[in-house]
Amino acid sequence: MDTSTATAYSDIQDSANTKLPIMELNQIHQVYFSDAGEVEAIRDVNLSIQPGEFVGIVGQSGCGKSTLLSIISGLITPTSGQVVIKGNPVNGTSSQTGYMLQHDTLFEWRTILDNVMLGPEIQGLDKKKARKRANDLLDRYGLAAFKDKFPQELSGGMRQRAALARTMCTQPEILLLDEPFSALDYQTRLAMSDEIGIILKKEGCTVIMVTHDISEAISMSDRIVVLSARPGRIQSEHQILFPSAGGASLSPMASRDTPEFGQYFQTIWKELDFHVSGSK
Ligand code: ADP
Ligand code: MG
């Protein structure tokens, strides 16, 4: 990593009142090549994200959402374009980003505590420090009594919280969530999006969450980016504000009861629906 650029970024961030973006996507373009031919997944995506912002990316299945997250995480190098995090171009994976996949990928043969300690262990962090960090997180996420249990002894919602604790244990500056609740039943999904939304707001972490669930995105995000059908392009952006709450910060669950929620839903639903009927 180019540390001189990183220092320059933090100097500017501290000295100026204006916040620099924590992450920028510049002209991202992704084409997959396979025996079956070429698939253009992402086209001309430009996006700038502020520190602490929670950005929801919504779009139909197959529009390139997971591809975009994998590019941000450094797992995929885009066909063209660049991801810049804190002033430095992304070149491969790094601990700056934490990537939580749709299925929790907990190791069944490790206890919950050992699962959460996995990331710091891989990073080579001192075992004592890793254990302390993991214990703190499990306490905060309401899993203190389950540290020594194995994943199969936990409910779906608890597993998802444990997976989040494991991702957060590496202290990522940007958290990437790929359809984090889609494997859960409807009631658990509502409860989990509320709990995790509240936890992440408290942590102050920058979050990018992709989902095809418009309600989930509206309830959790500060801003929503709507992707078009494949190839995924940015179709629109919506700043999510609830003025009827009189400036109070609403939990994801409470935000669902506001009049603004329904309006955002209608607007975004129509945008996505337009592309379904347009492709007929
Ligand atoms: P989403 O997450 O929005 O459902 P994806 O990013 O998974 O969409 O996929 C976007 C498009 O790219 C799809 O048409 C998918 O079939 C294709 N695709 C994804 N991964 C690959 C790959 N490794 N090789 C070829 N095509 C792929
Ligand atoms: Mg996907």
Coordinates of N, CA, C and O in Angstrom, one line a residue, residues 86-148:
K86 N -9.9 5.6 0.3 CA -9.1 6.6 1.1 C -7.9 7.1 0.2 O -6.8 7.1 0.7
G87 N -8.2 7.4 -1.0 CA -7.2 8.0 -1.9 C -6.3 6.9 -2.6 O -5.5 7.3 -3.4
N88 N -6.4 5.7 -2.2 CA -5.5 4.6 -2.8 C -6.3 3.7 -3.7 O -7.3 3.1 -3.3
P89 N -5.8 3.5 -4.9 CA -6.5 2.5 -5.8 C -6.5 1.1 -5.2 O -5.5 0.7 -4.6
V90 N -7.6 0.4 -5.3 CA -7.7 -1.0 -4.7 C -7.0 -1.9 -5.7 O -7.2 -1.9 -6.9
N91 N -6.1 -2.7 -5.1 CA -5.4 -3.7 -5.9 C -5.4 -5.0 -5.1 O -4.5 -5.3 -4.3
G92 N -6.4 -5.8 -5.3 CA -6.5 -7.1 -4.5 C -7.3 -6.8 -3.2 O -7.6 -5.7 -2.9
T93 N -7.5 -7.9 -2.4 CA -8.3 -7.7 -1.2 C -7.4 -7.1 -0.1 O -6.2 -7.2 -0.1
S94 N -8.1 -6.5 0.8 CA -7.4 -5.9 2.0 C -8.3 -5.9 3.2 O -9.5 -6.0 3.1
S95 N -7.7 -5.6 4.4 CA -8.5 -5.6 5.6 C -9.3 -4.3 5.7 O -10.0 -4.2 6.7
Q96 N -9.1 -3.4 4.8 CA -9.9 -2.2 4.9 C -11.4 -2.5 4.6 O -12.3 -1.8 5.1
T97 N -11.7 -3.6 3.9 CA -13.1 -3.9 3.6 C -13.4 -5.3 4.2 O -12.6 -6.2 4.2
G98 N -14.6 -5.3 4.8 CA -15.1 -6.6 5.3 C -16.3 -7.0 4.5 O -17.2 -6.2 4.2
Y99 N -16.3 -8.3 4.0 CA -17.3 -8.7 3.0 C -18.1 -9.8 3.7 O -17.6 -10.9 4.0
M100 N -19.4 -9.6 3.8 CA -20.3 -10.6 4.4 C -21.2 -11.1 3.3 O -22.0 -10.3 2.7
L101 N -21.1 -12.4 3.1 CA -21.9 -13.0 2.0 C -23.3 -13.4 2.5 O -23.6 -13.4 3.6
Q102 N -24.1 -13.7 1.5 CA -25.5 -14.1 1.7 C -25.7 -15.2 2.7 O -26.5 -15.2 3.5
H103 N -24.9 -16.3 2.5 CA -24.9 -17.4 3.4 C -23.8 -17.2 4.4 O -22.7 -16.8 4.0
D104 N -24.0 -17.5 5.6 CA -23.2 -17.1 6.7 C -21.7 -17.6 6.7 O -20.8 -17.1 7.3
T105 N -21.5 -18.8 6.0 CA -20.2 -19.4 5.9 C -19.4 -19.5 7.2 O -18.2 -19.5 7.3
L106 N -20.2 -19.8 8.3 CA -19.5 -20.1 9.6 C -19.0 -21.5 9.5 O -19.6 -22.4 8.8
F107 N -17.8 -21.7 10.2 CA -17.3 -23.1 10.2 C -18.0 -23.9 11.3 O -17.9 -23.6 12.4
E108 N -18.6 -25.0 10.9 CA -19.4 -25.8 11.8 C -18.6 -26.5 12.9 O -19.1 -26.8 14.0
W109 N -17.3 -26.7 12.6 CA -16.5 -27.4 13.6 C -15.8 -26.4 14.6 O -15.0 -26.9 15.5
R110 N -16.0 -25.1 14.4 CA -15.4 -24.2 15.3 C -16.5 -23.6 16.2 O -17.6 -23.4 15.7
T111 N -16.2 -23.3 17.5 CA -17.2 -22.6 18.3 C -17.5 -21.2 17.8 O -16.7 -20.7 16.9
I112 N -18.5 -20.6 18.3 CA -18.8 -19.2 17.8 C -17.6 -18.3 18.1 O -17.2 -17.5 17.2
L113 N -17.1 -18.4 19.3 CA -15.9 -17.5 19.6 C -14.8 -17.8 18.6 O -14.2 -16.8 18.1
D114 N -14.5 -19.0 18.4 CA -13.4 -19.4 17.4 C -13.7 -18.9 16.0 O -12.8 -18.6 15.3
N115 N -14.9 -19.0 15.6 CA -15.3 -18.5 14.3 C -15.0 -17.0 14.2 O -14.5 -16.5 13.2
V116 N -15.4 -16.2 15.3 CA -15.3 -14.8 15.3 C -13.8 -14.4 15.3 O -13.4 -13.4 14.7
M117 N -13.0 -15.2 15.9 CA -11.5 -14.9 16.0 C -10.8 -15.3 14.7 O -9.6 -14.9 14.6
L118 N -11.5 -15.9 13.8 CA -10.8 -16.4 12.6 C -10.1 -15.3 11.8 O -8.9 -15.4 11.5
G119 N -10.8 -14.2 11.6 CA -10.2 -13.1 10.8 C -9.0 -12.5 11.4 O -7.9 -12.5 10.7
P120 N -9.0 -12.1 12.6 CA -7.8 -11.5 13.3 C -6.7 -12.6 13.3 O -5.5 -12.2 13.1
E121 N -7.0 -13.9 13.4 CA -6.0 -14.9 13.4 C -5.3 -14.9 12.1 O -4.1 -15.0 12.0
I122 N -6.1 -14.9 11.0 CA -5.5 -14.9 9.6 C -4.7 -13.6 9.4 O -3.6 -13.7 8.8
Q123 N -5.1 -12.5 10.0 CA -4.3 -11.3 9.9 C -3.1 -11.3 10.7 O -2.2 -10.4 10.7
G124 N -2.9 -12.3 11.6 CA -1.7 -12.5 12.4 C -1.8 -11.7 13.7 O -0.7 -11.4 14.3
L125 N -3.0 -11.3 14.1 CA -3.1 -10.5 15.3 C -2.8 -11.4 16.5 O -3.2 -12.6 16.5
D126 N -2.2 -10.8 17.6 CA -2.0 -11.5 18.8 C -3.3 -12.2 19.3 O -4.3 -11.6 19.3
K127 N -3.1 -13.5 19.7 CA -4.3 -14.3 20.1 C -5.1 -13.7 21.2 O -6.4 -13.7 21.2
K128 N -4.4 -13.1 22.2 CA -5.1 -12.5 23.4 C -5.9 -11.3 22.9 O -7.1 -11.2 23.4
K129 N -5.3 -10.5 22.1 CA -6.0 -9.3 21.6 C -7.2 -9.7 20.8 O -8.3 -9.1 20.9
A130 N -7.0 -10.8 19.9 CA -8.1 -11.2 19.1 C -9.3 -11.7 19.9 O -10.5 -11.5 19.7
R131 N -8.9 -12.5 21.0 CA -10.0 -13.0 21.9 C -10.7 -11.9 22.6 O -12.0 -12.0 22.7
K132 N -10.0 -10.9 23.0 CA -10.7 -9.8 23.7 C -11.7 -9.1 22.7 O -12.8 -8.8 23.1
R133 N -11.2 -8.8 21.5 CA -12.0 -8.1 20.5 C -13.3 -9.0 20.2 O -14.4 -8.5 20.1
A134 N -13.1 -10.3 20.0 CA -14.2 -11.2 19.7 C -15.2 -11.2 20.8 O -16.4 -11.1 20.6
N135 N -14.7 -11.3 22.1 CA -15.6 -11.3 23.2 C -16.4 -10.1 23.3 O -17.6 -10.1 23.6
D136 N -15.7 -8.9 23.1 CA -16.4 -7.6 23.2 C -17.6 -7.6 22.2 O -18.7 -7.2 22.5
L137 N -17.3 -8.0 20.9 CA -18.3 -8.0 19.9 C -19.5 -8.9 20.2 O -20.6 -8.5 20.0
L138 N -19.1 -10.1 20.7 CA -20.2 -11.1 21.0 C -21.1 -10.5 22.1 O -22.3 -10.7 22.1
D139 N -20.5 -9.8 23.1 CA -21.3 -9.2 24.1 C -22.2 -8.2 23.5 O -23.4 -8.2 23.8
R140 N -21.7 -7.3 22.6 CA -22.5 -6.2 22.1 C -23.6 -6.8 21.2 O -24.6 -6.2 21.0
Y141 N -23.3 -7.9 20.5 CA -24.3 -8.4 19.6 C -25.3 -9.4 20.2 O -26.0 -10.1 19.6
G142 N -25.3 -9.5 21.6 CA -26.2 -10.3 22.3 C -26.0 -11.8 22.2 O -26.9 -12.6 22.3
L143 N -24.7 -12.2 22.0 CA -24.4 -13.6 21.9 C -23.4 -14.1 23.0 O -22.8 -15.1 22.8
A144 N -23.4 -13.3 24.1 CA -22.4 -13.7 25.1 C -22.6 -15.1 25.6 O -21.7 -15.8 25.9
A145 N -23.9 -15.5 25.7 CA -24.2 -16.9 26.2 C -23.9 -18.0 25.2 O -24.1 -19.2 25.6
F146 N -23.6 -17.6 24.0 CA -23.4 -18.6 23.0 C -22.0 -18.8 22.4 O -21.8 -19.5 21.4
K147 N -21.1 -18.2 23.1 CA -19.7 -18.1 22.7 C -19.1 -19.5 22.5 O -18.3 -19.8 21.5
D148 N -19.4 -20.4 23.4 CA -18.8 -21.8 23.3 C -19.7 -22.8 22.6 O -19.4 -24.0 22.6

